[in-house]
PDB file of C-alpha atoms in Angstrom:
ATOM      1  CA  MET A   1       0.005  -0.102   0.063  1.00  0.00           C
ATOM      2  CA  ASN A   2       1.360   3.643  -0.792  1.00  0.00           C
ATOM      3  CA  THR A   3       3.084   5.171   2.192  1.00  0.00           C
ATOM      4  CA  LEU A   4       1.610   8.590   1.137  1.00  0.00           C
ATOM      5  CA  LEU A   5      -1.896   7.196   1.524  1.00  0.00           C
ATOM      6  CA  ILE A   6      -1.089   5.633   4.831  1.00  0.00           C
ATOM      7  CA  VAL A   7       0.349   8.939   5.998  1.00  0.00           C
ATOM      8  CA  ILE A   8      -2.888  10.961   4.741  1.00  0.00           C
ATOM      9  CA  ILE A   9      -5.163   8.504   6.756  1.00  0.00           C
ATOM     10  CA  ALA A  10      -3.062   8.469   9.829  1.00  0.00           C
ATOM     11  CA  VAL A  11      -3.007  12.114  10.016  1.00  0.00           C
ATOM     12  CA  THR A  12      -6.458  12.485   9.607  1.00  0.00           C
ATOM     13  CA  VAL A  13      -7.096   9.830  12.161  1.00  0.00           C
ATOM     14  CA  LEU A  14      -5.031  11.411  14.768  1.00  0.00           C
ATOM     15  CA  ILE A  15      -6.278  15.052  14.283  1.00  0.00           C
ATOM     16  CA  SER A  16      -9.629  13.847  14.393  1.00  0.00           C
ATOM     17  CA  TYR A  17      -9.295  11.762  17.594  1.00  0.00           C
ATOM     18  CA  LYS A  18      -7.727  14.956  19.097  1.00  0.00           C
ATOM     19  CA  GLY A  19     -11.022  16.890  17.891  1.00  0.00           C
ATOM     20  CA  PHE A  20     -13.152  14.060  19.551  1.00  0.00           C
ATOM     21  CA  ASN A  21     -11.653  14.930  23.070  1.00  0.00           C
ATOM     22  CA  ASP A  22     -10.794  18.376  22.882  1.00  0.00           C
ATOM     23  CA  LEU A  23     -13.791  20.624  22.023  1.00  0.00           C
ATOM     24  CA  SER A  24     -11.843  23.757  22.102  1.00  0.00           C
ATOM     25  CA  PHE A  25      -9.500  22.412  19.382  1.00  0.00           C
ATOM     26  CA  PHE A  26     -12.343  21.268  17.444  1.00  0.00           C
ATOM     27  CA  ARG A  27     -13.900  25.016  17.154  1.00  0.00           C
ATOM     28  CA  LYS A  28     -10.664  26.592  16.403  1.00  0.00           C
ATOM     29  CA  PHE A  29     -10.131  24.428  13.355  1.00  0.00           C
ATOM     30  CA  GLU A  30     -13.667  23.368  12.263  1.00  0.00           C
ATOM     31  CA  PHE A  31     -15.087  24.865   9.200  1.00  0.00           C
ATOM     32  CA  HIS A  32     -17.034  28.305  10.459  1.00  0.00           C
ATOM     33  CA  VAL A  33     -18.256  30.866   7.865  1.00  0.00           C
ATOM     34  CA  GLY A  34     -17.935  33.748  10.136  1.00  0.00           C
ATOM     35  CA  SER A  35     -14.382  33.003  11.528  1.00  0.00           C
ATOM     36  CA  ILE A  36     -13.150  32.471   7.686  1.00  0.00           C
ATOM     37  CA  LEU A  37     -14.704  35.504   6.474  1.00  0.00           C
ATOM     38  CA  LYS A  38     -12.777  37.307   9.496  1.00  0.00           C
ATOM     39  CA  GLY A  39      -9.343  35.795   8.087  1.00  0.00           C
ATOM     40  CA  GLU A  40      -8.983  32.572   9.544  1.00  0.00           C
ATOM     41  CA  GLN A  41      -8.632  30.862   6.287  1.00  0.00           C
ATOM     42  CA  ILE A  42      -6.459  27.984   7.946  1.00  0.00           C
ATOM     43  CA  ARG A  43     -10.119  26.591   8.561  1.00  0.00           C
ATOM     44  CA  MET A  44     -10.590  26.036   4.924  1.00  0.00           C
ATOM     45  CA  ILE A  45      -7.760  23.185   5.131  1.00  0.00           C
ATOM     46  CA  SER A  46      -7.981  22.043   8.515  1.00  0.00           C
ATOM     47  CA  SER A  47     -11.510  21.357   8.601  1.00  0.00           C
ATOM     48  CA  GLY A  48     -10.866  18.586   6.139  1.00  0.00           C
ATOM     49  CA  PHE A  49      -9.219  16.659   8.737  1.00  0.00           C
ATOM     50  CA  LEU A  50     -11.627  16.638  11.707  1.00  0.00           C
ATOM     51  CA  HIS A  51     -14.552  14.696  12.095  1.00  0.00           C
ATOM     52  CA  VAL A  52     -17.803  14.439  13.596  1.00  0.00           C
ATOM     53  CA  ASP A  53     -17.422  10.954  15.134  1.00  0.00           C
ATOM     54  CA  MET A  54     -15.809   7.604  14.424  1.00  0.00           C
ATOM     55  CA  GLY A  55     -18.644   6.815  11.921  1.00  0.00           C
ATOM     56  CA  HIS A  56     -18.077   9.788   9.978  1.00  0.00           C
ATOM     57  CA  LEU A  57     -14.057   9.350  10.023  1.00  0.00           C
ATOM     58  CA  PHE A  58     -14.436   5.554   9.167  1.00  0.00           C
ATOM     59  CA  PHE A  59     -16.693   6.050   6.190  1.00  0.00           C
ATOM     60  CA  ASN A  60     -14.243   8.842   4.900  1.00  0.00           C
ATOM     61  CA  MET A  61     -11.174   6.710   5.113  1.00  0.00           C
ATOM     62  CA  VAL A  62     -12.716   3.568   3.997  1.00  0.00           C
ATOM     63  CA  THR A  63     -13.850   5.344   0.782  1.00  0.00           C
ATOM     64  CA  LEU A  64     -10.556   6.760   0.431  1.00  0.00           C
ATOM     65  CA  TRP A  65      -8.854   3.438   0.716  1.00  0.00           C
ATOM     66  CA  PHE A  66     -10.626   2.131  -1.946  1.00  0.00           C
ATOM     67  CA  PHE A  67     -10.491   4.520  -4.510  1.00  0.00           C
ATOM     68  CA  ALA A  68      -7.141   6.278  -3.758  1.00  0.00           C
ATOM     69  CA  PRO A  69      -4.905   3.231  -5.051  1.00  0.00           C
ATOM     70  CA  LEU A  70      -6.334   3.609  -8.624  1.00  0.00           C
ATOM     71  CA  VAL A  71      -5.602   7.526  -8.817  1.00  0.00           C
ATOM     72  CA  LEU A  72      -2.054   7.161  -7.184  1.00  0.00           C
ATOM     73  CA  ALA A  73      -1.705   4.132  -9.958  1.00  0.00           C
ATOM     74  CA  TYR A  74      -2.845   6.450 -12.864  1.00  0.00           C
ATOM     75  CA  LEU A  75      -1.361   9.878 -11.630  1.00  0.00           C
ATOM     76  CA  GLY A  76       1.627   9.519  -8.855  1.00  0.00           C
ATOM     77  CA  ASN A  77       1.877  11.063  -5.648  1.00  0.00           C
ATOM     78  CA  TRP A  78       2.424  14.391  -6.478  1.00  0.00           C
ATOM     79  CA  THR A  79      -0.845  14.910  -8.859  1.00  0.00           C
ATOM     80  CA  PHE A  80      -2.719  13.062  -6.012  1.00  0.00           C
ATOM     81  CA  VAL A  81      -1.786  15.205  -3.459  1.00  0.00           C
ATOM     82  CA  LEU A  82      -3.299  18.144  -5.786  1.00  0.00           C
ATOM     83  CA  VAL A  83      -6.306  16.313  -6.425  1.00  0.00           C
ATOM     84  CA  TYR A  84      -6.881  15.588  -2.834  1.00  0.00           C
ATOM     85  CA  MET A  85      -6.032  19.019  -1.187  1.00  0.00           C
ATOM     86  CA  GLY A  86      -7.383  21.086  -4.318  1.00  0.00           C
ATOM     87  CA  SER A  87     -10.758  19.295  -3.820  1.00  0.00           C
ATOM     88  CA  LEU A  88     -10.711  19.776  -0.259  1.00  0.00           C
ATOM     89  CA  ILE A  89     -10.071  23.375  -0.948  1.00  0.00           C
ATOM     90  CA  PHE A  90     -12.491  23.632  -3.790  1.00  0.00           C
ATOM     91  CA  GLY A  91     -15.316  21.686  -1.647  1.00  0.00           C
ATOM     92  CA  ASN A  92     -15.031  24.513   1.131  1.00  0.00           C
ATOM     93  CA  LEU A  93     -15.134  27.220  -1.151  1.00  0.00           C
ATOM     94  CA  LEU A  94     -18.164  26.173  -2.558  1.00  0.00           C
ATOM     95  CA  THR A  95     -19.494  25.631   0.611  1.00  0.00           C
ATOM     96  CA  LEU A  96     -18.264  29.333   1.716  1.00  0.00           C
ATOM     97  CA  LEU A  97     -20.039  30.567  -1.635  1.00  0.00           C
ATOM     98  CA  PHE A  98     -23.273  29.182  -0.669  1.00  0.00           C
ATOM     99  CA  ASN A  99     -23.488  29.901   2.796  1.00  0.00           C
ATOM    100  CA  LYS A 100     -21.323  33.369   2.833  1.00  0.00           C
ATOM    101  CA  ASN A 101     -24.617  34.950   4.604  1.00  0.00           C
ATOM    102  CA  ASN A 102     -25.052  32.478   7.061  1.00  0.00           C
ATOM    103  CA  TYR A 103     -22.253  33.359   9.515  1.00  0.00           C
ATOM    104  CA  SER A 104     -23.068  30.378  11.882  1.00  0.00           C
ATOM    105  CA  TYR A 105     -22.680  27.614   9.299  1.00  0.00           C
ATOM    106  CA  ARG A 106     -20.304  25.148  10.869  1.00  0.00           C
ATOM    107  CA  ALA A 107     -18.910  21.823   8.998  1.00  0.00           C
ATOM    108  CA  VAL A 108     -15.919  19.472   9.363  1.00  0.00           C
ATOM    109  CA  GLY A 109     -14.698  16.073   7.462  1.00  0.00           C
ATOM    110  CA  ALA A 110     -12.541  15.047   4.393  1.00  0.00           C
ATOM    111  CA  SER A 111     -15.924  14.566   2.234  1.00  0.00           C
ATOM    112  CA  GLY A 112     -14.761  17.212  -0.404  1.00  0.00           C
ATOM    113  CA  ALA A 113     -11.260  15.979  -0.488  1.00  0.00           C
ATOM    114  CA  VAL A 114     -12.604  12.224  -0.691  1.00  0.00           C
ATOM    115  CA  THR A 115     -15.271  12.898  -3.351  1.00  0.00           C
ATOM    116  CA  GLY A 116     -12.685  14.392  -5.605  1.00  0.00           C
ATOM    117  CA  VAL A 117     -10.455  11.250  -5.216  1.00  0.00           C
ATOM    118  CA  LEU A 118     -13.641   9.336  -5.889  1.00  0.00           C
ATOM    119  CA  TYR A 119     -14.375  11.340  -9.181  1.00  0.00           C
ATOM    120  CA  SER A 120     -10.738  11.263 -10.655  1.00  0.00           C
ATOM    121  CA  ALA A 121     -11.127   7.623 -10.194  1.00  0.00           C
ATOM    122  CA  ILE A 122     -14.198   7.506 -12.271  1.00  0.00           C
ATOM    123  CA  LEU A 123     -12.917   9.992 -15.043  1.00  0.00           C
ATOM    124  CA  LEU A 124      -9.635   7.599 -15.164  1.00  0.00           C
ATOM    125  CA  GLN A 125     -11.665   4.455 -15.168  1.00  0.00           C
ATOM    126  CA  PRO A 126     -15.352   4.920 -16.157  1.00  0.00           C
ATOM    127  CA  ASP A 127     -16.439   1.571 -17.214  1.00  0.00           C
ATOM    128  CA  MET A 128     -15.627   0.111 -13.569  1.00  0.00           C
ATOM    129  CA  MET A 129     -18.562  -1.021 -11.378  1.00  0.00           C
ATOM    130  CA  LEU A 130     -19.476   0.288  -8.168  1.00  0.00           C
ATOM    131  CA  GLY A 131     -21.672  -1.094  -5.448  1.00  0.00           C
ATOM    132  CA  LEU A 132     -24.737   1.294  -4.626  1.00  0.00           C
ATOM    133  CA  PHE A 133     -25.593   0.737  -1.030  1.00  0.00           C
ATOM    134  CA  PHE A 134     -22.418  -1.824  -1.256  1.00  0.00           C
ATOM    135  CA  VAL A 135     -25.036  -4.143  -2.960  1.00  0.00           C
ATOM    136  CA  ILE A 136     -26.552  -2.947  -6.422  1.00  0.00           C
ATOM    137  CA  PRO A 137     -23.702  -2.848  -9.186  1.00  0.00           C
ATOM    138  CA  ILE A 138     -23.851   0.269 -11.204  1.00  0.00           C
ATOM    139  CA  PRO A 139     -21.403   1.728 -13.872  1.00  0.00           C
ATOM    140  CA  ALA A 140     -19.108   4.209 -12.091  1.00  0.00           C
ATOM    141  CA  TYR A 141     -20.072   7.077 -14.625  1.00  0.00           C
ATOM    142  CA  LEU A 142     -24.057   6.772 -14.022  1.00  0.00           C
ATOM    143  CA  PHE A 143     -22.957   6.599 -10.252  1.00  0.00           C
ATOM    144  CA  GLY A 144     -21.210  10.187 -10.592  1.00  0.00           C
ATOM    145  CA  ILE A 145     -24.132  11.539 -12.450  1.00  0.00           C
ATOM    146  CA  LEU A 146     -26.725  10.530  -9.857  1.00  0.00           C
ATOM    147  CA  TYR A 147     -24.376  11.514  -6.886  1.00  0.00           C
ATOM    148  CA  LEU A 148     -23.907  15.223  -8.012  1.00  0.00           C
ATOM    149  CA  LEU A 149     -27.796  15.456  -9.177  1.00  0.00           C
ATOM    150  CA  TYR A 150     -28.307  14.103  -5.541  1.00  0.00           C
ATOM    151  CA  SER A 151     -26.158  16.648  -4.170  1.00  0.00           C
ATOM    152  CA  ILE A 152     -27.987  19.341  -5.906  1.00  0.00           C
ATOM    153  CA  TYR A 153     -31.308  17.934  -4.558  1.00  0.00           C
ATOM    154  CA  GLY A 154     -29.720  18.335  -1.120  1.00  0.00           C
ATOM    155  CA  MET A 155     -28.457  21.533  -1.231  1.00  0.00           C
ATOM    156  CA  LYS A 156     -31.628  22.853  -2.792  1.00  0.00           C
ATOM    157  CA  SER A 157     -34.044  21.226  -0.177  1.00  0.00           C
ATOM    158  CA  LYS A 158     -31.338  21.605   2.721  1.00  0.00           C
ATOM    159  CA  ASN A 159     -33.682  18.928   4.718  1.00  0.00           C
ATOM    160  CA  ASP A 160     -30.552  17.005   6.445  1.00  0.00           C
ATOM    161  CA  ASN A 161     -27.299  17.918   7.876  1.00  0.00           C
ATOM    162  CA  ILE A 162     -24.797  16.593   4.900  1.00  0.00           C
ATOM    163  CA  GLY A 163     -22.799  19.057   3.500  1.00  0.00           C
ATOM    164  CA  HIS A 164     -23.993  18.384   0.011  1.00  0.00           C
ATOM    165  CA  SER A 165     -21.947  21.597  -1.330  1.00  0.00           C
ATOM    166  CA  ALA A 166     -18.572  20.197  -0.150  1.00  0.00           C
ATOM    167  CA  HIS A 167     -19.209  16.822  -1.777  1.00  0.00           C
ATOM    168  CA  PHE A 168     -20.336  18.540  -5.065  1.00  0.00           C
ATOM    169  CA  GLY A 169     -17.427  21.057  -4.908  1.00  0.00           C
ATOM    170  CA  GLY A 170     -14.946  18.517  -4.236  1.00  0.00           C
ATOM    171  CA  ALA A 171     -16.286  16.413  -7.100  1.00  0.00           C
ATOM    172  CA  VAL A 172     -15.816  19.202  -9.440  1.00  0.00           C
ATOM    173  CA  GLY A 173     -12.368  19.827  -7.973  1.00  0.00           C
ATOM    174  CA  GLY A 174     -11.619  16.299  -8.531  1.00  0.00           C
ATOM    175  CA  TYR A 175     -12.946  16.450 -12.396  1.00  0.00           C
ATOM    176  CA  VAL A 176     -10.952  19.716 -12.986  1.00  0.00           C
ATOM    177  CA  ILE A 177      -7.797  18.770 -11.709  1.00  0.00           C
ATOM    178  CA  THR A 178      -7.761  15.294 -13.207  1.00  0.00           C
ATOM    179  CA  LEU A 179      -8.685  16.603 -16.780  1.00  0.00           C
ATOM    180  CA  ILE A 180      -6.022  19.063 -16.492  1.00  0.00           C
ATOM    181  CA  GLU A 181      -3.654  16.679 -15.709  1.00  0.00           C
ATOM    182  CA  GLN A 182      -4.709  13.921 -18.238  1.00  0.00           C
ATOM    183  CA  PRO A 183      -6.035  16.084 -21.040  1.00  0.00           C
ATOM    184  CA  GLN A 184      -5.960  12.882 -23.179  1.00  0.00           C
ATOM    185  CA  LEU A 185      -9.348  11.883 -21.244  1.00  0.00           C
ATOM    186  CA  LEU A 186     -11.119  14.369 -23.189  1.00  0.00           C
ATOM    187  CA  VAL A 187     -10.396  12.268 -26.207  1.00  0.00           C
ATOM    188  CA  ASP A 188     -10.239   8.837 -24.700  1.00  0.00           C
ATOM    189  CA  HIS A 189     -13.212   8.919 -22.623  1.00  0.00           C
ATOM    190  CA  THR A 190     -15.419  11.779 -24.441  1.00  0.00           C
ATOM    191  CA  GLU A 191     -18.699  10.863 -23.546  1.00  0.00           C
ATOM    192  CA  MET A 192     -17.886  10.159 -19.978  1.00  0.00           C
ATOM    193  CA  VAL A 193     -16.459  13.712 -19.583  1.00  0.00           C
ATOM    194  CA  VAL A 194     -19.512  15.211 -21.302  1.00  0.00           C
ATOM    195  CA  LEU A 195     -21.851  13.268 -19.210  1.00  0.00           C
ATOM    196  CA  LEU A 196     -20.170  14.165 -16.132  1.00  0.00           C
ATOM    197  CA  THR A 197     -20.147  18.021 -16.991  1.00  0.00           C
ATOM    198  CA  ILE A 198     -24.049  18.177 -17.003  1.00  0.00           C
ATOM    199  CA  PRO A 199     -24.637  18.293 -13.357  1.00  0.00           C
ATOM    200  CA  ILE A 200     -22.219  20.696 -12.679  1.00  0.00           C
ATOM    201  CA  ILE A 201     -23.740  22.854 -15.600  1.00  0.00           C
ATOM    202  CA  VAL A 202     -27.036  22.306 -13.780  1.00  0.00           C
ATOM    203  CA  LEU A 203     -25.912  23.685 -10.607  1.00  0.00           C
ATOM    204  CA  PHE A 204     -24.425  26.784 -11.812  1.00  0.00           C
ATOM    205  CA  MET A 205     -27.296  27.647 -14.072  1.00  0.00           C
ATOM    206  CA  MET A 206     -29.558  27.150 -10.766  1.00  0.00           C
ATOM    207  CA  GLN A 207     -27.120  29.494  -8.771  1.00  0.00           C
ATOM    208  CA  ARG A 208     -27.440  32.205 -11.166  1.00  0.00           C
ATOM    209  CA  LEU A 209     -31.231  32.097 -11.638  1.00  0.00           C
ATOM    210  CA  GLY A 210     -31.574  31.992  -7.716  1.00  0.00           C
ATOM    211  CA  LYS A 211     -33.089  28.355  -7.385  1.00  0.00           C
ATOM    212  CA  LEU A 212     -30.542  27.409  -4.881  1.00  0.00           C
TER     213      LEU A 212
END
């Protein structure tokens, strides 16, 4: 197993564990709109290494464990870090955009970064099969489209506590960075690249029209 992946998971586990047991530490480094707008930009990154509880941490790290090796194999260590950190930041930027007037909005988790890795893997190998609910087989590209559409629905309905905007932003980050690093995918997987673009276009059209 790649040493870089083990280091990322280990650091995330250690920081998350510290946050579980130290509320002041957790509050100091979580994503908090009011604090970020006052200049505490470190939260844009540090929040990605904190989690709400063990279940939240476990789900994100297991997902990363499954999909990171494929991205590492195709892109190498440096580009993987770019995808991971870029997706984390992009996810938080989109979250900040959609919640800039809600100064009390708080969030934590590596979901944006992990979703970026997942979408990078989908672009690199769109014909792989994923298990919906870990049971129902579904093509990776179809999963990607449905996931982004579900995220748009969640962002619009606001009827749960899931950070859909971070997931969506992370997916877009992984998508864009992977295409920049591997432009031949535009030729090799043209149809999949176009299909995965549709939900992104829908999101920003809805934003411009004030539907979110």
